[in-house]
Short mmCIF file of C-alpha atoms in Angstrom, two decimals:
data_model
loop_
_atom_site.label_atom_id
_atom_site.label_comp_id
_atom_site.label_asym_id
_atom_site.label_seq_id
_atom_site.Cartn_x
_atom_site.Cartn_y
_atom_site.Cartn_z
CA MET A 27 34.31 81.35 38.69
CA ARG A 28 37.66 82.81 40.37
CA THR A 29 37.82 85.38 37.70
CA TRP A 30 34.29 86.66 38.61
CA LEU A 31 35.28 86.76 42.36
CA GLU A 32 38.34 88.78 41.39
CA ALA A 33 36.55 91.11 39.48
CA ILE A 34 33.93 92.05 42.04
CA VAL A 35 36.31 92.38 44.83
CA PHE A 36 38.58 94.65 42.67
CA THR A 37 35.58 96.85 41.85
CA THR A 38 34.50 97.05 45.53
CA VAL A 39 37.88 98.02 46.85
CA ALA A 40 38.02 100.69 43.94
CA ILE A 41 34.70 102.21 44.99
CA ALA A 42 35.48 102.41 48.61
CA ILE A 43 38.84 104.46 47.91
CA LEU A 44 36.99 106.85 45.79
CA ILE A 45 34.70 107.33 48.17
CA VAL A 46 36.85 107.60 51.05
CA GLY A 47 38.85 109.99 49.07
CA PHE A 48 36.40 112.32 48.17
CA GLY A 49 34.96 112.11 51.83
CA LEU A 50 38.26 113.12 53.21
CA ARG A 51 39.49 115.71 50.72
CA PRO A 52 40.26 119.45 52.45
CA GLN A 53 37.88 122.10 52.35
CA GLU A 54 40.18 124.76 51.47
CA GLY A 55 43.49 124.70 49.66
CA GLY A 56 46.38 123.51 51.52
CA ASP A 57 49.09 126.21 52.51
CA ALA A 58 51.89 126.48 50.01
CA GLY A 59 55.28 126.30 51.38
CA GLY A 60 56.94 128.19 48.48
CA GLN A 61 59.90 127.29 47.00
CA GLY A 62 61.95 126.96 50.13
CA GLY A 63 58.76 126.03 52.36
CA ASP A 64 58.30 122.54 53.69
CA ALA A 65 56.09 120.18 51.97
CA LEU A 66 52.89 119.18 53.50
CA ILE A 67 51.60 115.57 53.64
CA SER A 68 48.16 114.91 54.32
CA LEU A 69 47.34 111.55 55.83
CA SER A 70 43.94 110.30 55.41
CA TYR A 71 42.29 107.60 57.59
CA VAL A 72 41.74 104.12 55.86
CA PRO A 73 38.72 102.01 57.84
CA PRO A 74 40.15 98.76 58.89
CA THR A 75 37.79 96.56 56.65
CA VAL A 76 39.45 97.92 53.42
CA ALA A 77 42.84 97.41 55.11
CA GLU A 78 42.13 93.75 55.60
CA LEU A 79 40.83 93.01 52.22
CA VAL A 80 43.95 94.36 50.81
CA GLU A 81 46.02 92.47 52.96
CA THR A 82 44.14 89.25 51.99
CA TRP A 83 44.21 90.01 48.60
CA GLU A 84 48.27 90.81 48.64
CA ALA A 85 48.79 87.66 50.85
CA PRO A 86 49.97 84.60 48.95
CA ARG A 87 47.73 81.74 48.61
CA GLU A 88 47.88 78.34 50.06
CA THR A 89 47.70 75.51 47.79
CA PRO A 90 45.87 72.72 49.48
CA GLN A 91 47.89 69.38 49.98
CA GLN A 92 46.69 66.19 48.44
CA LEU A 93 46.56 63.50 50.68
CA VAL A 94 48.15 60.41 49.10
CA THR A 95 47.43 56.97 50.55
CA GLU A 96 50.01 54.25 50.14
CA ILE A 97 48.55 51.01 49.08
CA GLU A 98 50.62 47.96 50.15
CA ALA A 99 50.62 45.15 47.69
CA PRO A 100 49.34 41.82 49.05
CA ASP A 101 51.96 39.30 49.51
CA VAL A 102 51.20 36.55 46.77
CA ALA A 103 53.35 33.25 46.76
CA PRO A 104 54.81 32.88 43.14
CA VAL A 105 52.97 30.56 41.00
CA LYS A 106 55.38 27.97 39.09
CA ALA A 107 54.36 27.27 35.57
CA PRO A 108 54.13 23.40 34.98
CA PRO A 109 56.81 22.05 33.25
CA LEU A 110 56.73 21.72 29.18
CA PRO A 111 56.96 17.97 28.17
CA GLN A 112 60.12 17.27 26.46
CA PHE A 113 60.21 15.02 23.75
CA GLU A 114 63.56 13.42 22.39
CA LEU A 115 63.81 13.10 18.69
CA ALA A 116 63.30 9.36 18.69
CA GLN A 117 60.06 9.66 20.58
CA ALA A 118 58.80 12.83 18.70
CA PRO A 119 57.19 10.81 15.77
CA ALA A 120 55.36 8.34 18.23
CA ALA A 121 53.87 11.47 19.91
CA ALA A 122 52.44 12.91 17.06
CA ALA A 123 51.15 9.55 16.09
CA GLN A 124 49.51 9.31 19.46
CA ILE A 125 47.90 12.73 19.47
CA GLN A 126 46.33 12.41 16.07
CA LEU A 127 44.38 9.44 17.24
CA PHE A 128 42.49 11.71 19.49
CA GLN A 129 41.45 14.07 16.82
CA PRO A 130 37.73 14.08 16.30
CA LYS A 131 36.17 12.31 13.47
CA GLU A 132 34.61 14.35 10.67
CA GLN A 133 30.84 13.78 10.89
CA GLU A 134 29.19 12.34 8.04
CA GLU A 135 26.73 14.22 5.94
CA VAL A 136 23.40 12.57 6.16
CA VAL A 137 21.70 12.63 2.92
CA VAL A 138 17.74 13.22 3.29
CA ASP A 139 15.93 11.63 0.36
CA THR A 140 13.15 13.99 -0.35
CA ASP A 141 11.54 12.48 -3.06
CA ALA A 142 7.87 11.72 -2.77
CA PRO A 143 7.26 7.82 -1.89
CA PRO A 144 6.07 5.69 -4.85
CA PRO A 145 2.41 5.27 -5.08
CA PRO A 146 0.93 1.91 -3.58
CA PRO A 147 0.45 -0.64 -5.96
CA GLU A 148 -3.37 -0.83 -7.41
CA PRO A 149 -5.07 -3.73 -5.88
CA GLU A 150 -5.33 -6.76 -7.90
CA PRO A 151 -9.30 -7.42 -9.34
CA GLU A 152 -10.99 -9.99 -7.86
CA PRO A 153 -11.06 -13.11 -9.85
CA GLU A 154 -14.47 -13.95 -11.37
CA PRO A 155 -16.11 -16.67 -9.35
CA GLU A 156 -16.09 -20.00 -11.64
CA PRO A 157 -18.99 -21.06 -13.08
CA GLU A 158 -20.93 -23.90 -10.94
CA PRO A 159 -21.11 -27.15 -12.94
CA GLN A 160 -24.87 -27.72 -14.29
CA PRO A 161 -26.66 -30.78 -13.12
CA ARG A 162 -26.89 -33.08 -16.03
CA PRO A 163 -30.63 -33.66 -17.20
CA LYS A 164 -31.66 -36.96 -15.98
CA PRO A 165 -32.38 -39.50 -18.91
CA LYS A 166 -36.12 -40.21 -19.45
CA PRO A 167 -36.83 -43.65 -18.49
CA LYS A 168 -37.86 -45.66 -21.52
CA PRO A 169 -41.21 -46.96 -22.08
CA VAL A 170 -41.84 -50.40 -21.05
CA ALA A 171 -43.82 -52.64 -23.37
CA LYS A 172 -46.69 -54.20 -21.62
CA PRO A 173 -47.10 -58.07 -22.54
CA LYS A 174 -50.22 -58.60 -24.70
CA PRO A 175 -52.53 -61.23 -23.30
CA LYS A 176 -52.63 -64.70 -24.63
CA PRO A 177 -55.76 -65.10 -26.69
CA GLN A 178 -58.26 -67.68 -25.25
CA PRO A 179 -58.75 -70.82 -27.13
CA LYS A 180 -61.87 -70.75 -29.39
CA PRO A 181 -63.54 -73.26 -31.82
CA GLN A 182 -61.39 -74.15 -34.74
CA LYS A 183 -63.17 -71.72 -37.27
CA ALA A 184 -62.77 -68.73 -34.98
CA ALA A 185 -59.14 -69.66 -34.33
CA VAL A 186 -58.44 -70.05 -37.97
CA ALA A 187 -59.88 -66.82 -38.69
CA LYS A 188 -58.24 -65.19 -35.63
CA ARG A 189 -54.76 -66.38 -36.80
CA THR A 190 -55.34 -65.21 -40.51
CA SER A 191 -56.14 -61.82 -38.98
CA ASP A 192 -53.33 -61.90 -36.70
CA GLY A 193 -51.05 -62.86 -39.23
CA ARG A 194 -51.84 -59.57 -41.28
CA ALA A 195 -51.59 -57.31 -38.35
CA GLU A 196 -47.85 -58.67 -37.15
CA GLN A 197 -46.93 -57.97 -40.80
CA LYS A 198 -48.19 -54.53 -40.68
CA ALA A 199 -46.60 -53.96 -37.16
CA ALA A 200 -43.64 -55.32 -38.41
CA GLY A 201 -43.47 -53.00 -41.34
CA SER A 202 -44.45 -49.92 -39.50
CA GLY A 203 -41.92 -50.60 -36.40
CA GLY A 204 -39.07 -50.86 -39.12
CA ARG A 205 -39.57 -47.50 -40.48
CA SER A 206 -40.31 -45.84 -37.13
CA GLU A 207 -36.58 -47.07 -36.02
CA ALA A 208 -34.92 -46.19 -38.98
CA GLY A 209 -36.36 -42.62 -38.64
CA ALA A 210 -35.44 -42.25 -35.36
CA GLY A 211 -31.91 -43.31 -35.63
CA GLY A 212 -31.63 -41.07 -38.57
CA LYS A 213 -32.69 -37.95 -36.27
CA ALA A 214 -30.12 -38.91 -33.53
CA ALA A 215 -27.20 -39.17 -35.92
CA ALA A 216 -28.25 -35.29 -36.81
CA THR A 217 -28.21 -33.95 -33.37
CA THR A 218 -25.18 -32.86 -31.18
CA SER A 219 -23.43 -35.74 -28.87
CA PRO A 220 -23.76 -35.08 -25.04
CA GLY A 221 -20.03 -34.10 -24.89
CA GLN A 222 -20.61 -31.39 -27.35
CA ILE A 223 -24.03 -29.86 -25.38
CA GLN A 224 -22.00 -29.75 -22.04
CA LYS A 225 -19.12 -27.94 -23.89
CA LEU A 226 -21.74 -25.39 -25.26
CA GLU A 227 -23.53 -24.96 -22.19
CA SER A 228 -20.40 -24.12 -20.44
CA VAL A 229 -19.40 -21.38 -22.93
CA TRP A 230 -22.68 -19.72 -22.93
CA GLY A 231 -22.90 -20.01 -19.24
CA ALA A 232 -19.34 -18.21 -18.58
CA LYS A 233 -20.63 -15.01 -21.01
CA VAL A 234 -23.77 -15.01 -19.10
CA ARG A 235 -22.00 -14.74 -15.50
CA SER A 236 -19.24 -12.52 -17.14
CA ALA A 237 -21.96 -10.06 -18.25
CA VAL A 238 -23.79 -9.83 -14.75
CA ALA A 239 -20.25 -9.49 -12.84
CA ARG A 240 -19.42 -6.65 -15.17
CA ARG A 241 -22.63 -4.78 -13.75
CA GLN A 242 -22.03 -5.72 -9.92
CA ARG A 243 -21.41 -2.78 -7.67
CA THR A 244 -20.88 -2.53 -4.14
CA PRO A 245 -23.69 -0.32 -2.46
CA ARG A 246 -22.95 2.97 -0.59
CA GLY A 247 -23.33 2.82 3.10
CA ALA A 248 -22.90 -1.06 3.23
CA LYS A 249 -20.29 -1.96 6.06
CA GLY A 250 -18.95 -5.74 5.98
CA SER A 251 -18.89 -8.32 3.56
CA GLY A 252 -21.29 -10.84 2.29
CA THR A 253 -22.37 -13.36 -0.32
CA VAL A 254 -25.54 -13.14 -2.32
CA VAL A 255 -26.74 -16.41 -4.57
CA ILE A 256 -29.22 -15.43 -7.11
CA TYR A 257 -31.12 -17.66 -9.46
CA PHE A 258 -32.36 -16.34 -13.08
CA LYS A 259 -33.21 -17.99 -16.16
CA VAL A 260 -32.31 -16.90 -19.70
CA SER A 261 -33.89 -17.78 -22.99
CA ARG A 262 -32.05 -18.69 -26.06
CA ASP A 263 -32.15 -15.41 -27.35
CA GLY A 264 -30.74 -13.79 -24.31
CA ALA A 265 -33.77 -12.44 -22.61
CA LEU A 266 -34.30 -12.67 -18.74
CA LEU A 267 -36.92 -14.83 -17.91
CA ALA A 268 -36.99 -14.99 -14.05
CA HIS A 269 -34.79 -14.21 -11.36
CA LYS A 270 -34.90 -14.49 -7.39
CA ILE A 271 -32.48 -14.68 -4.41
CA GLN A 272 -31.93 -18.06 -3.52
CA ARG A 273 -29.89 -17.25 -0.46
CA SER A 274 -29.68 -14.22 1.13
CA SER A 275 -26.48 -12.35 2.52
CA GLY A 276 -28.23 -10.88 5.35
CA ASN A 277 -27.75 -7.29 4.52
CA PRO A 278 -30.56 -5.91 2.34
CA LEU A 279 -28.40 -3.71 0.53
CA PHE A 280 -26.26 -6.48 -0.84
CA ASP A 281 -29.13 -8.62 -2.13
CA LYS A 282 -30.57 -5.37 -3.69
CA ALA A 283 -27.47 -4.94 -5.58
CA ALA A 284 -27.07 -8.50 -6.64
CA ILE A 285 -30.75 -8.17 -8.08
CA LYS A 286 -29.72 -5.00 -9.85
CA ALA A 287 -26.82 -6.55 -11.20
CA VAL A 288 -29.01 -9.23 -13.07
CA THR A 289 -31.75 -6.90 -14.13
CA SER A 290 -29.46 -4.08 -15.49
CA VAL A 291 -28.42 -6.65 -18.36
CA LYS A 292 -30.43 -5.17 -21.24
CA ARG A 293 -29.67 -8.34 -23.32
CA PHE A 294 -27.82 -11.46 -22.39
CA PRO A 295 -25.41 -13.12 -24.88
CA ARG A 296 -27.40 -15.65 -27.30
CA ALA A 297 -27.01 -19.24 -26.82
CA PRO A 298 -24.72 -21.24 -29.26
CA LYS A 299 -26.56 -22.28 -32.45
CA LYS A 300 -25.82 -26.02 -32.03
CA LEU A 301 -27.31 -25.91 -28.53
CA PRO A 302 -30.36 -27.86 -28.60
CA ARG A 303 -32.06 -25.95 -25.68
CA LYS A 304 -34.72 -23.10 -25.40
CA SER A 305 -33.43 -21.62 -22.40
CA MET A 306 -31.01 -22.11 -19.30
CA GLU A 307 -31.10 -21.66 -15.97
CA PHE A 308 -28.29 -20.10 -13.84
CA VAL A 309 -27.43 -20.00 -10.09
CA VAL A 310 -24.39 -17.51 -9.48
CA PRO A 311 -22.85 -16.60 -6.03
CA LEU A 312 -22.12 -12.76 -5.71
CA GLN A 313 -19.36 -11.53 -3.36
CA PHE A 314 -19.54 -7.83 -1.81
CA LYS A 315 -17.03 -6.22 0.36
CA ASN A 316 -16.77 -2.94 1.58
#
């Protein structure tokens, strides 16, 4: 900026001097004084504006004085450093041990078991209901022989004839009675004993109940639990002869499932060969839980 300002000022001064010089030159030539004559000096008039500019330009420039502000330091009281603890050689091991006690304990790493938990144990199957003991058949009462009426007294001839005929009849009855008893005794010896019959009935009943239990299913949509007592009759060759609900559970879904468990058995186990029965009745309780 200063360089441009100086160039403008110098250019203006030079132009002004040239203009003034051309304006004040003499119209006619100067008189020569000759070799011994006096020299003529022509003075020209300089306007005051140009003279002031020249003086201003030639005058030394004053440098501005910078203001110096003195900052006084605040009075601060000296702070004394705390004295360092001094340990004697005899106390140095004890101090080191005391400092070591306050060191933080290392954190124990926590091991997280990411293995999947073991699957829950499978529920134990419900035990099959024990077969109910079948009632023993009541023994048939033995026929009681009616006492024969005593013959009324008759005349002697009739009495003799009566005695003769009665004697023959008694002989015949005695002979047939002996053969009948002998035959009945031989047949009883060939049949199974009551203990064996009861055992065979238990074995056959367990097989029949097991066949029903394998087809027992809890119905869908049923809530709660219940027990259905069902009656059914099976022939010797394993055919279902009859069935009905002897005691309901109060839930029609459970009752229907009990009937289906019995009727879905195509053929029940056959009766043992030594069991002298044509059919057998069963009363089985079936439990349902949901």
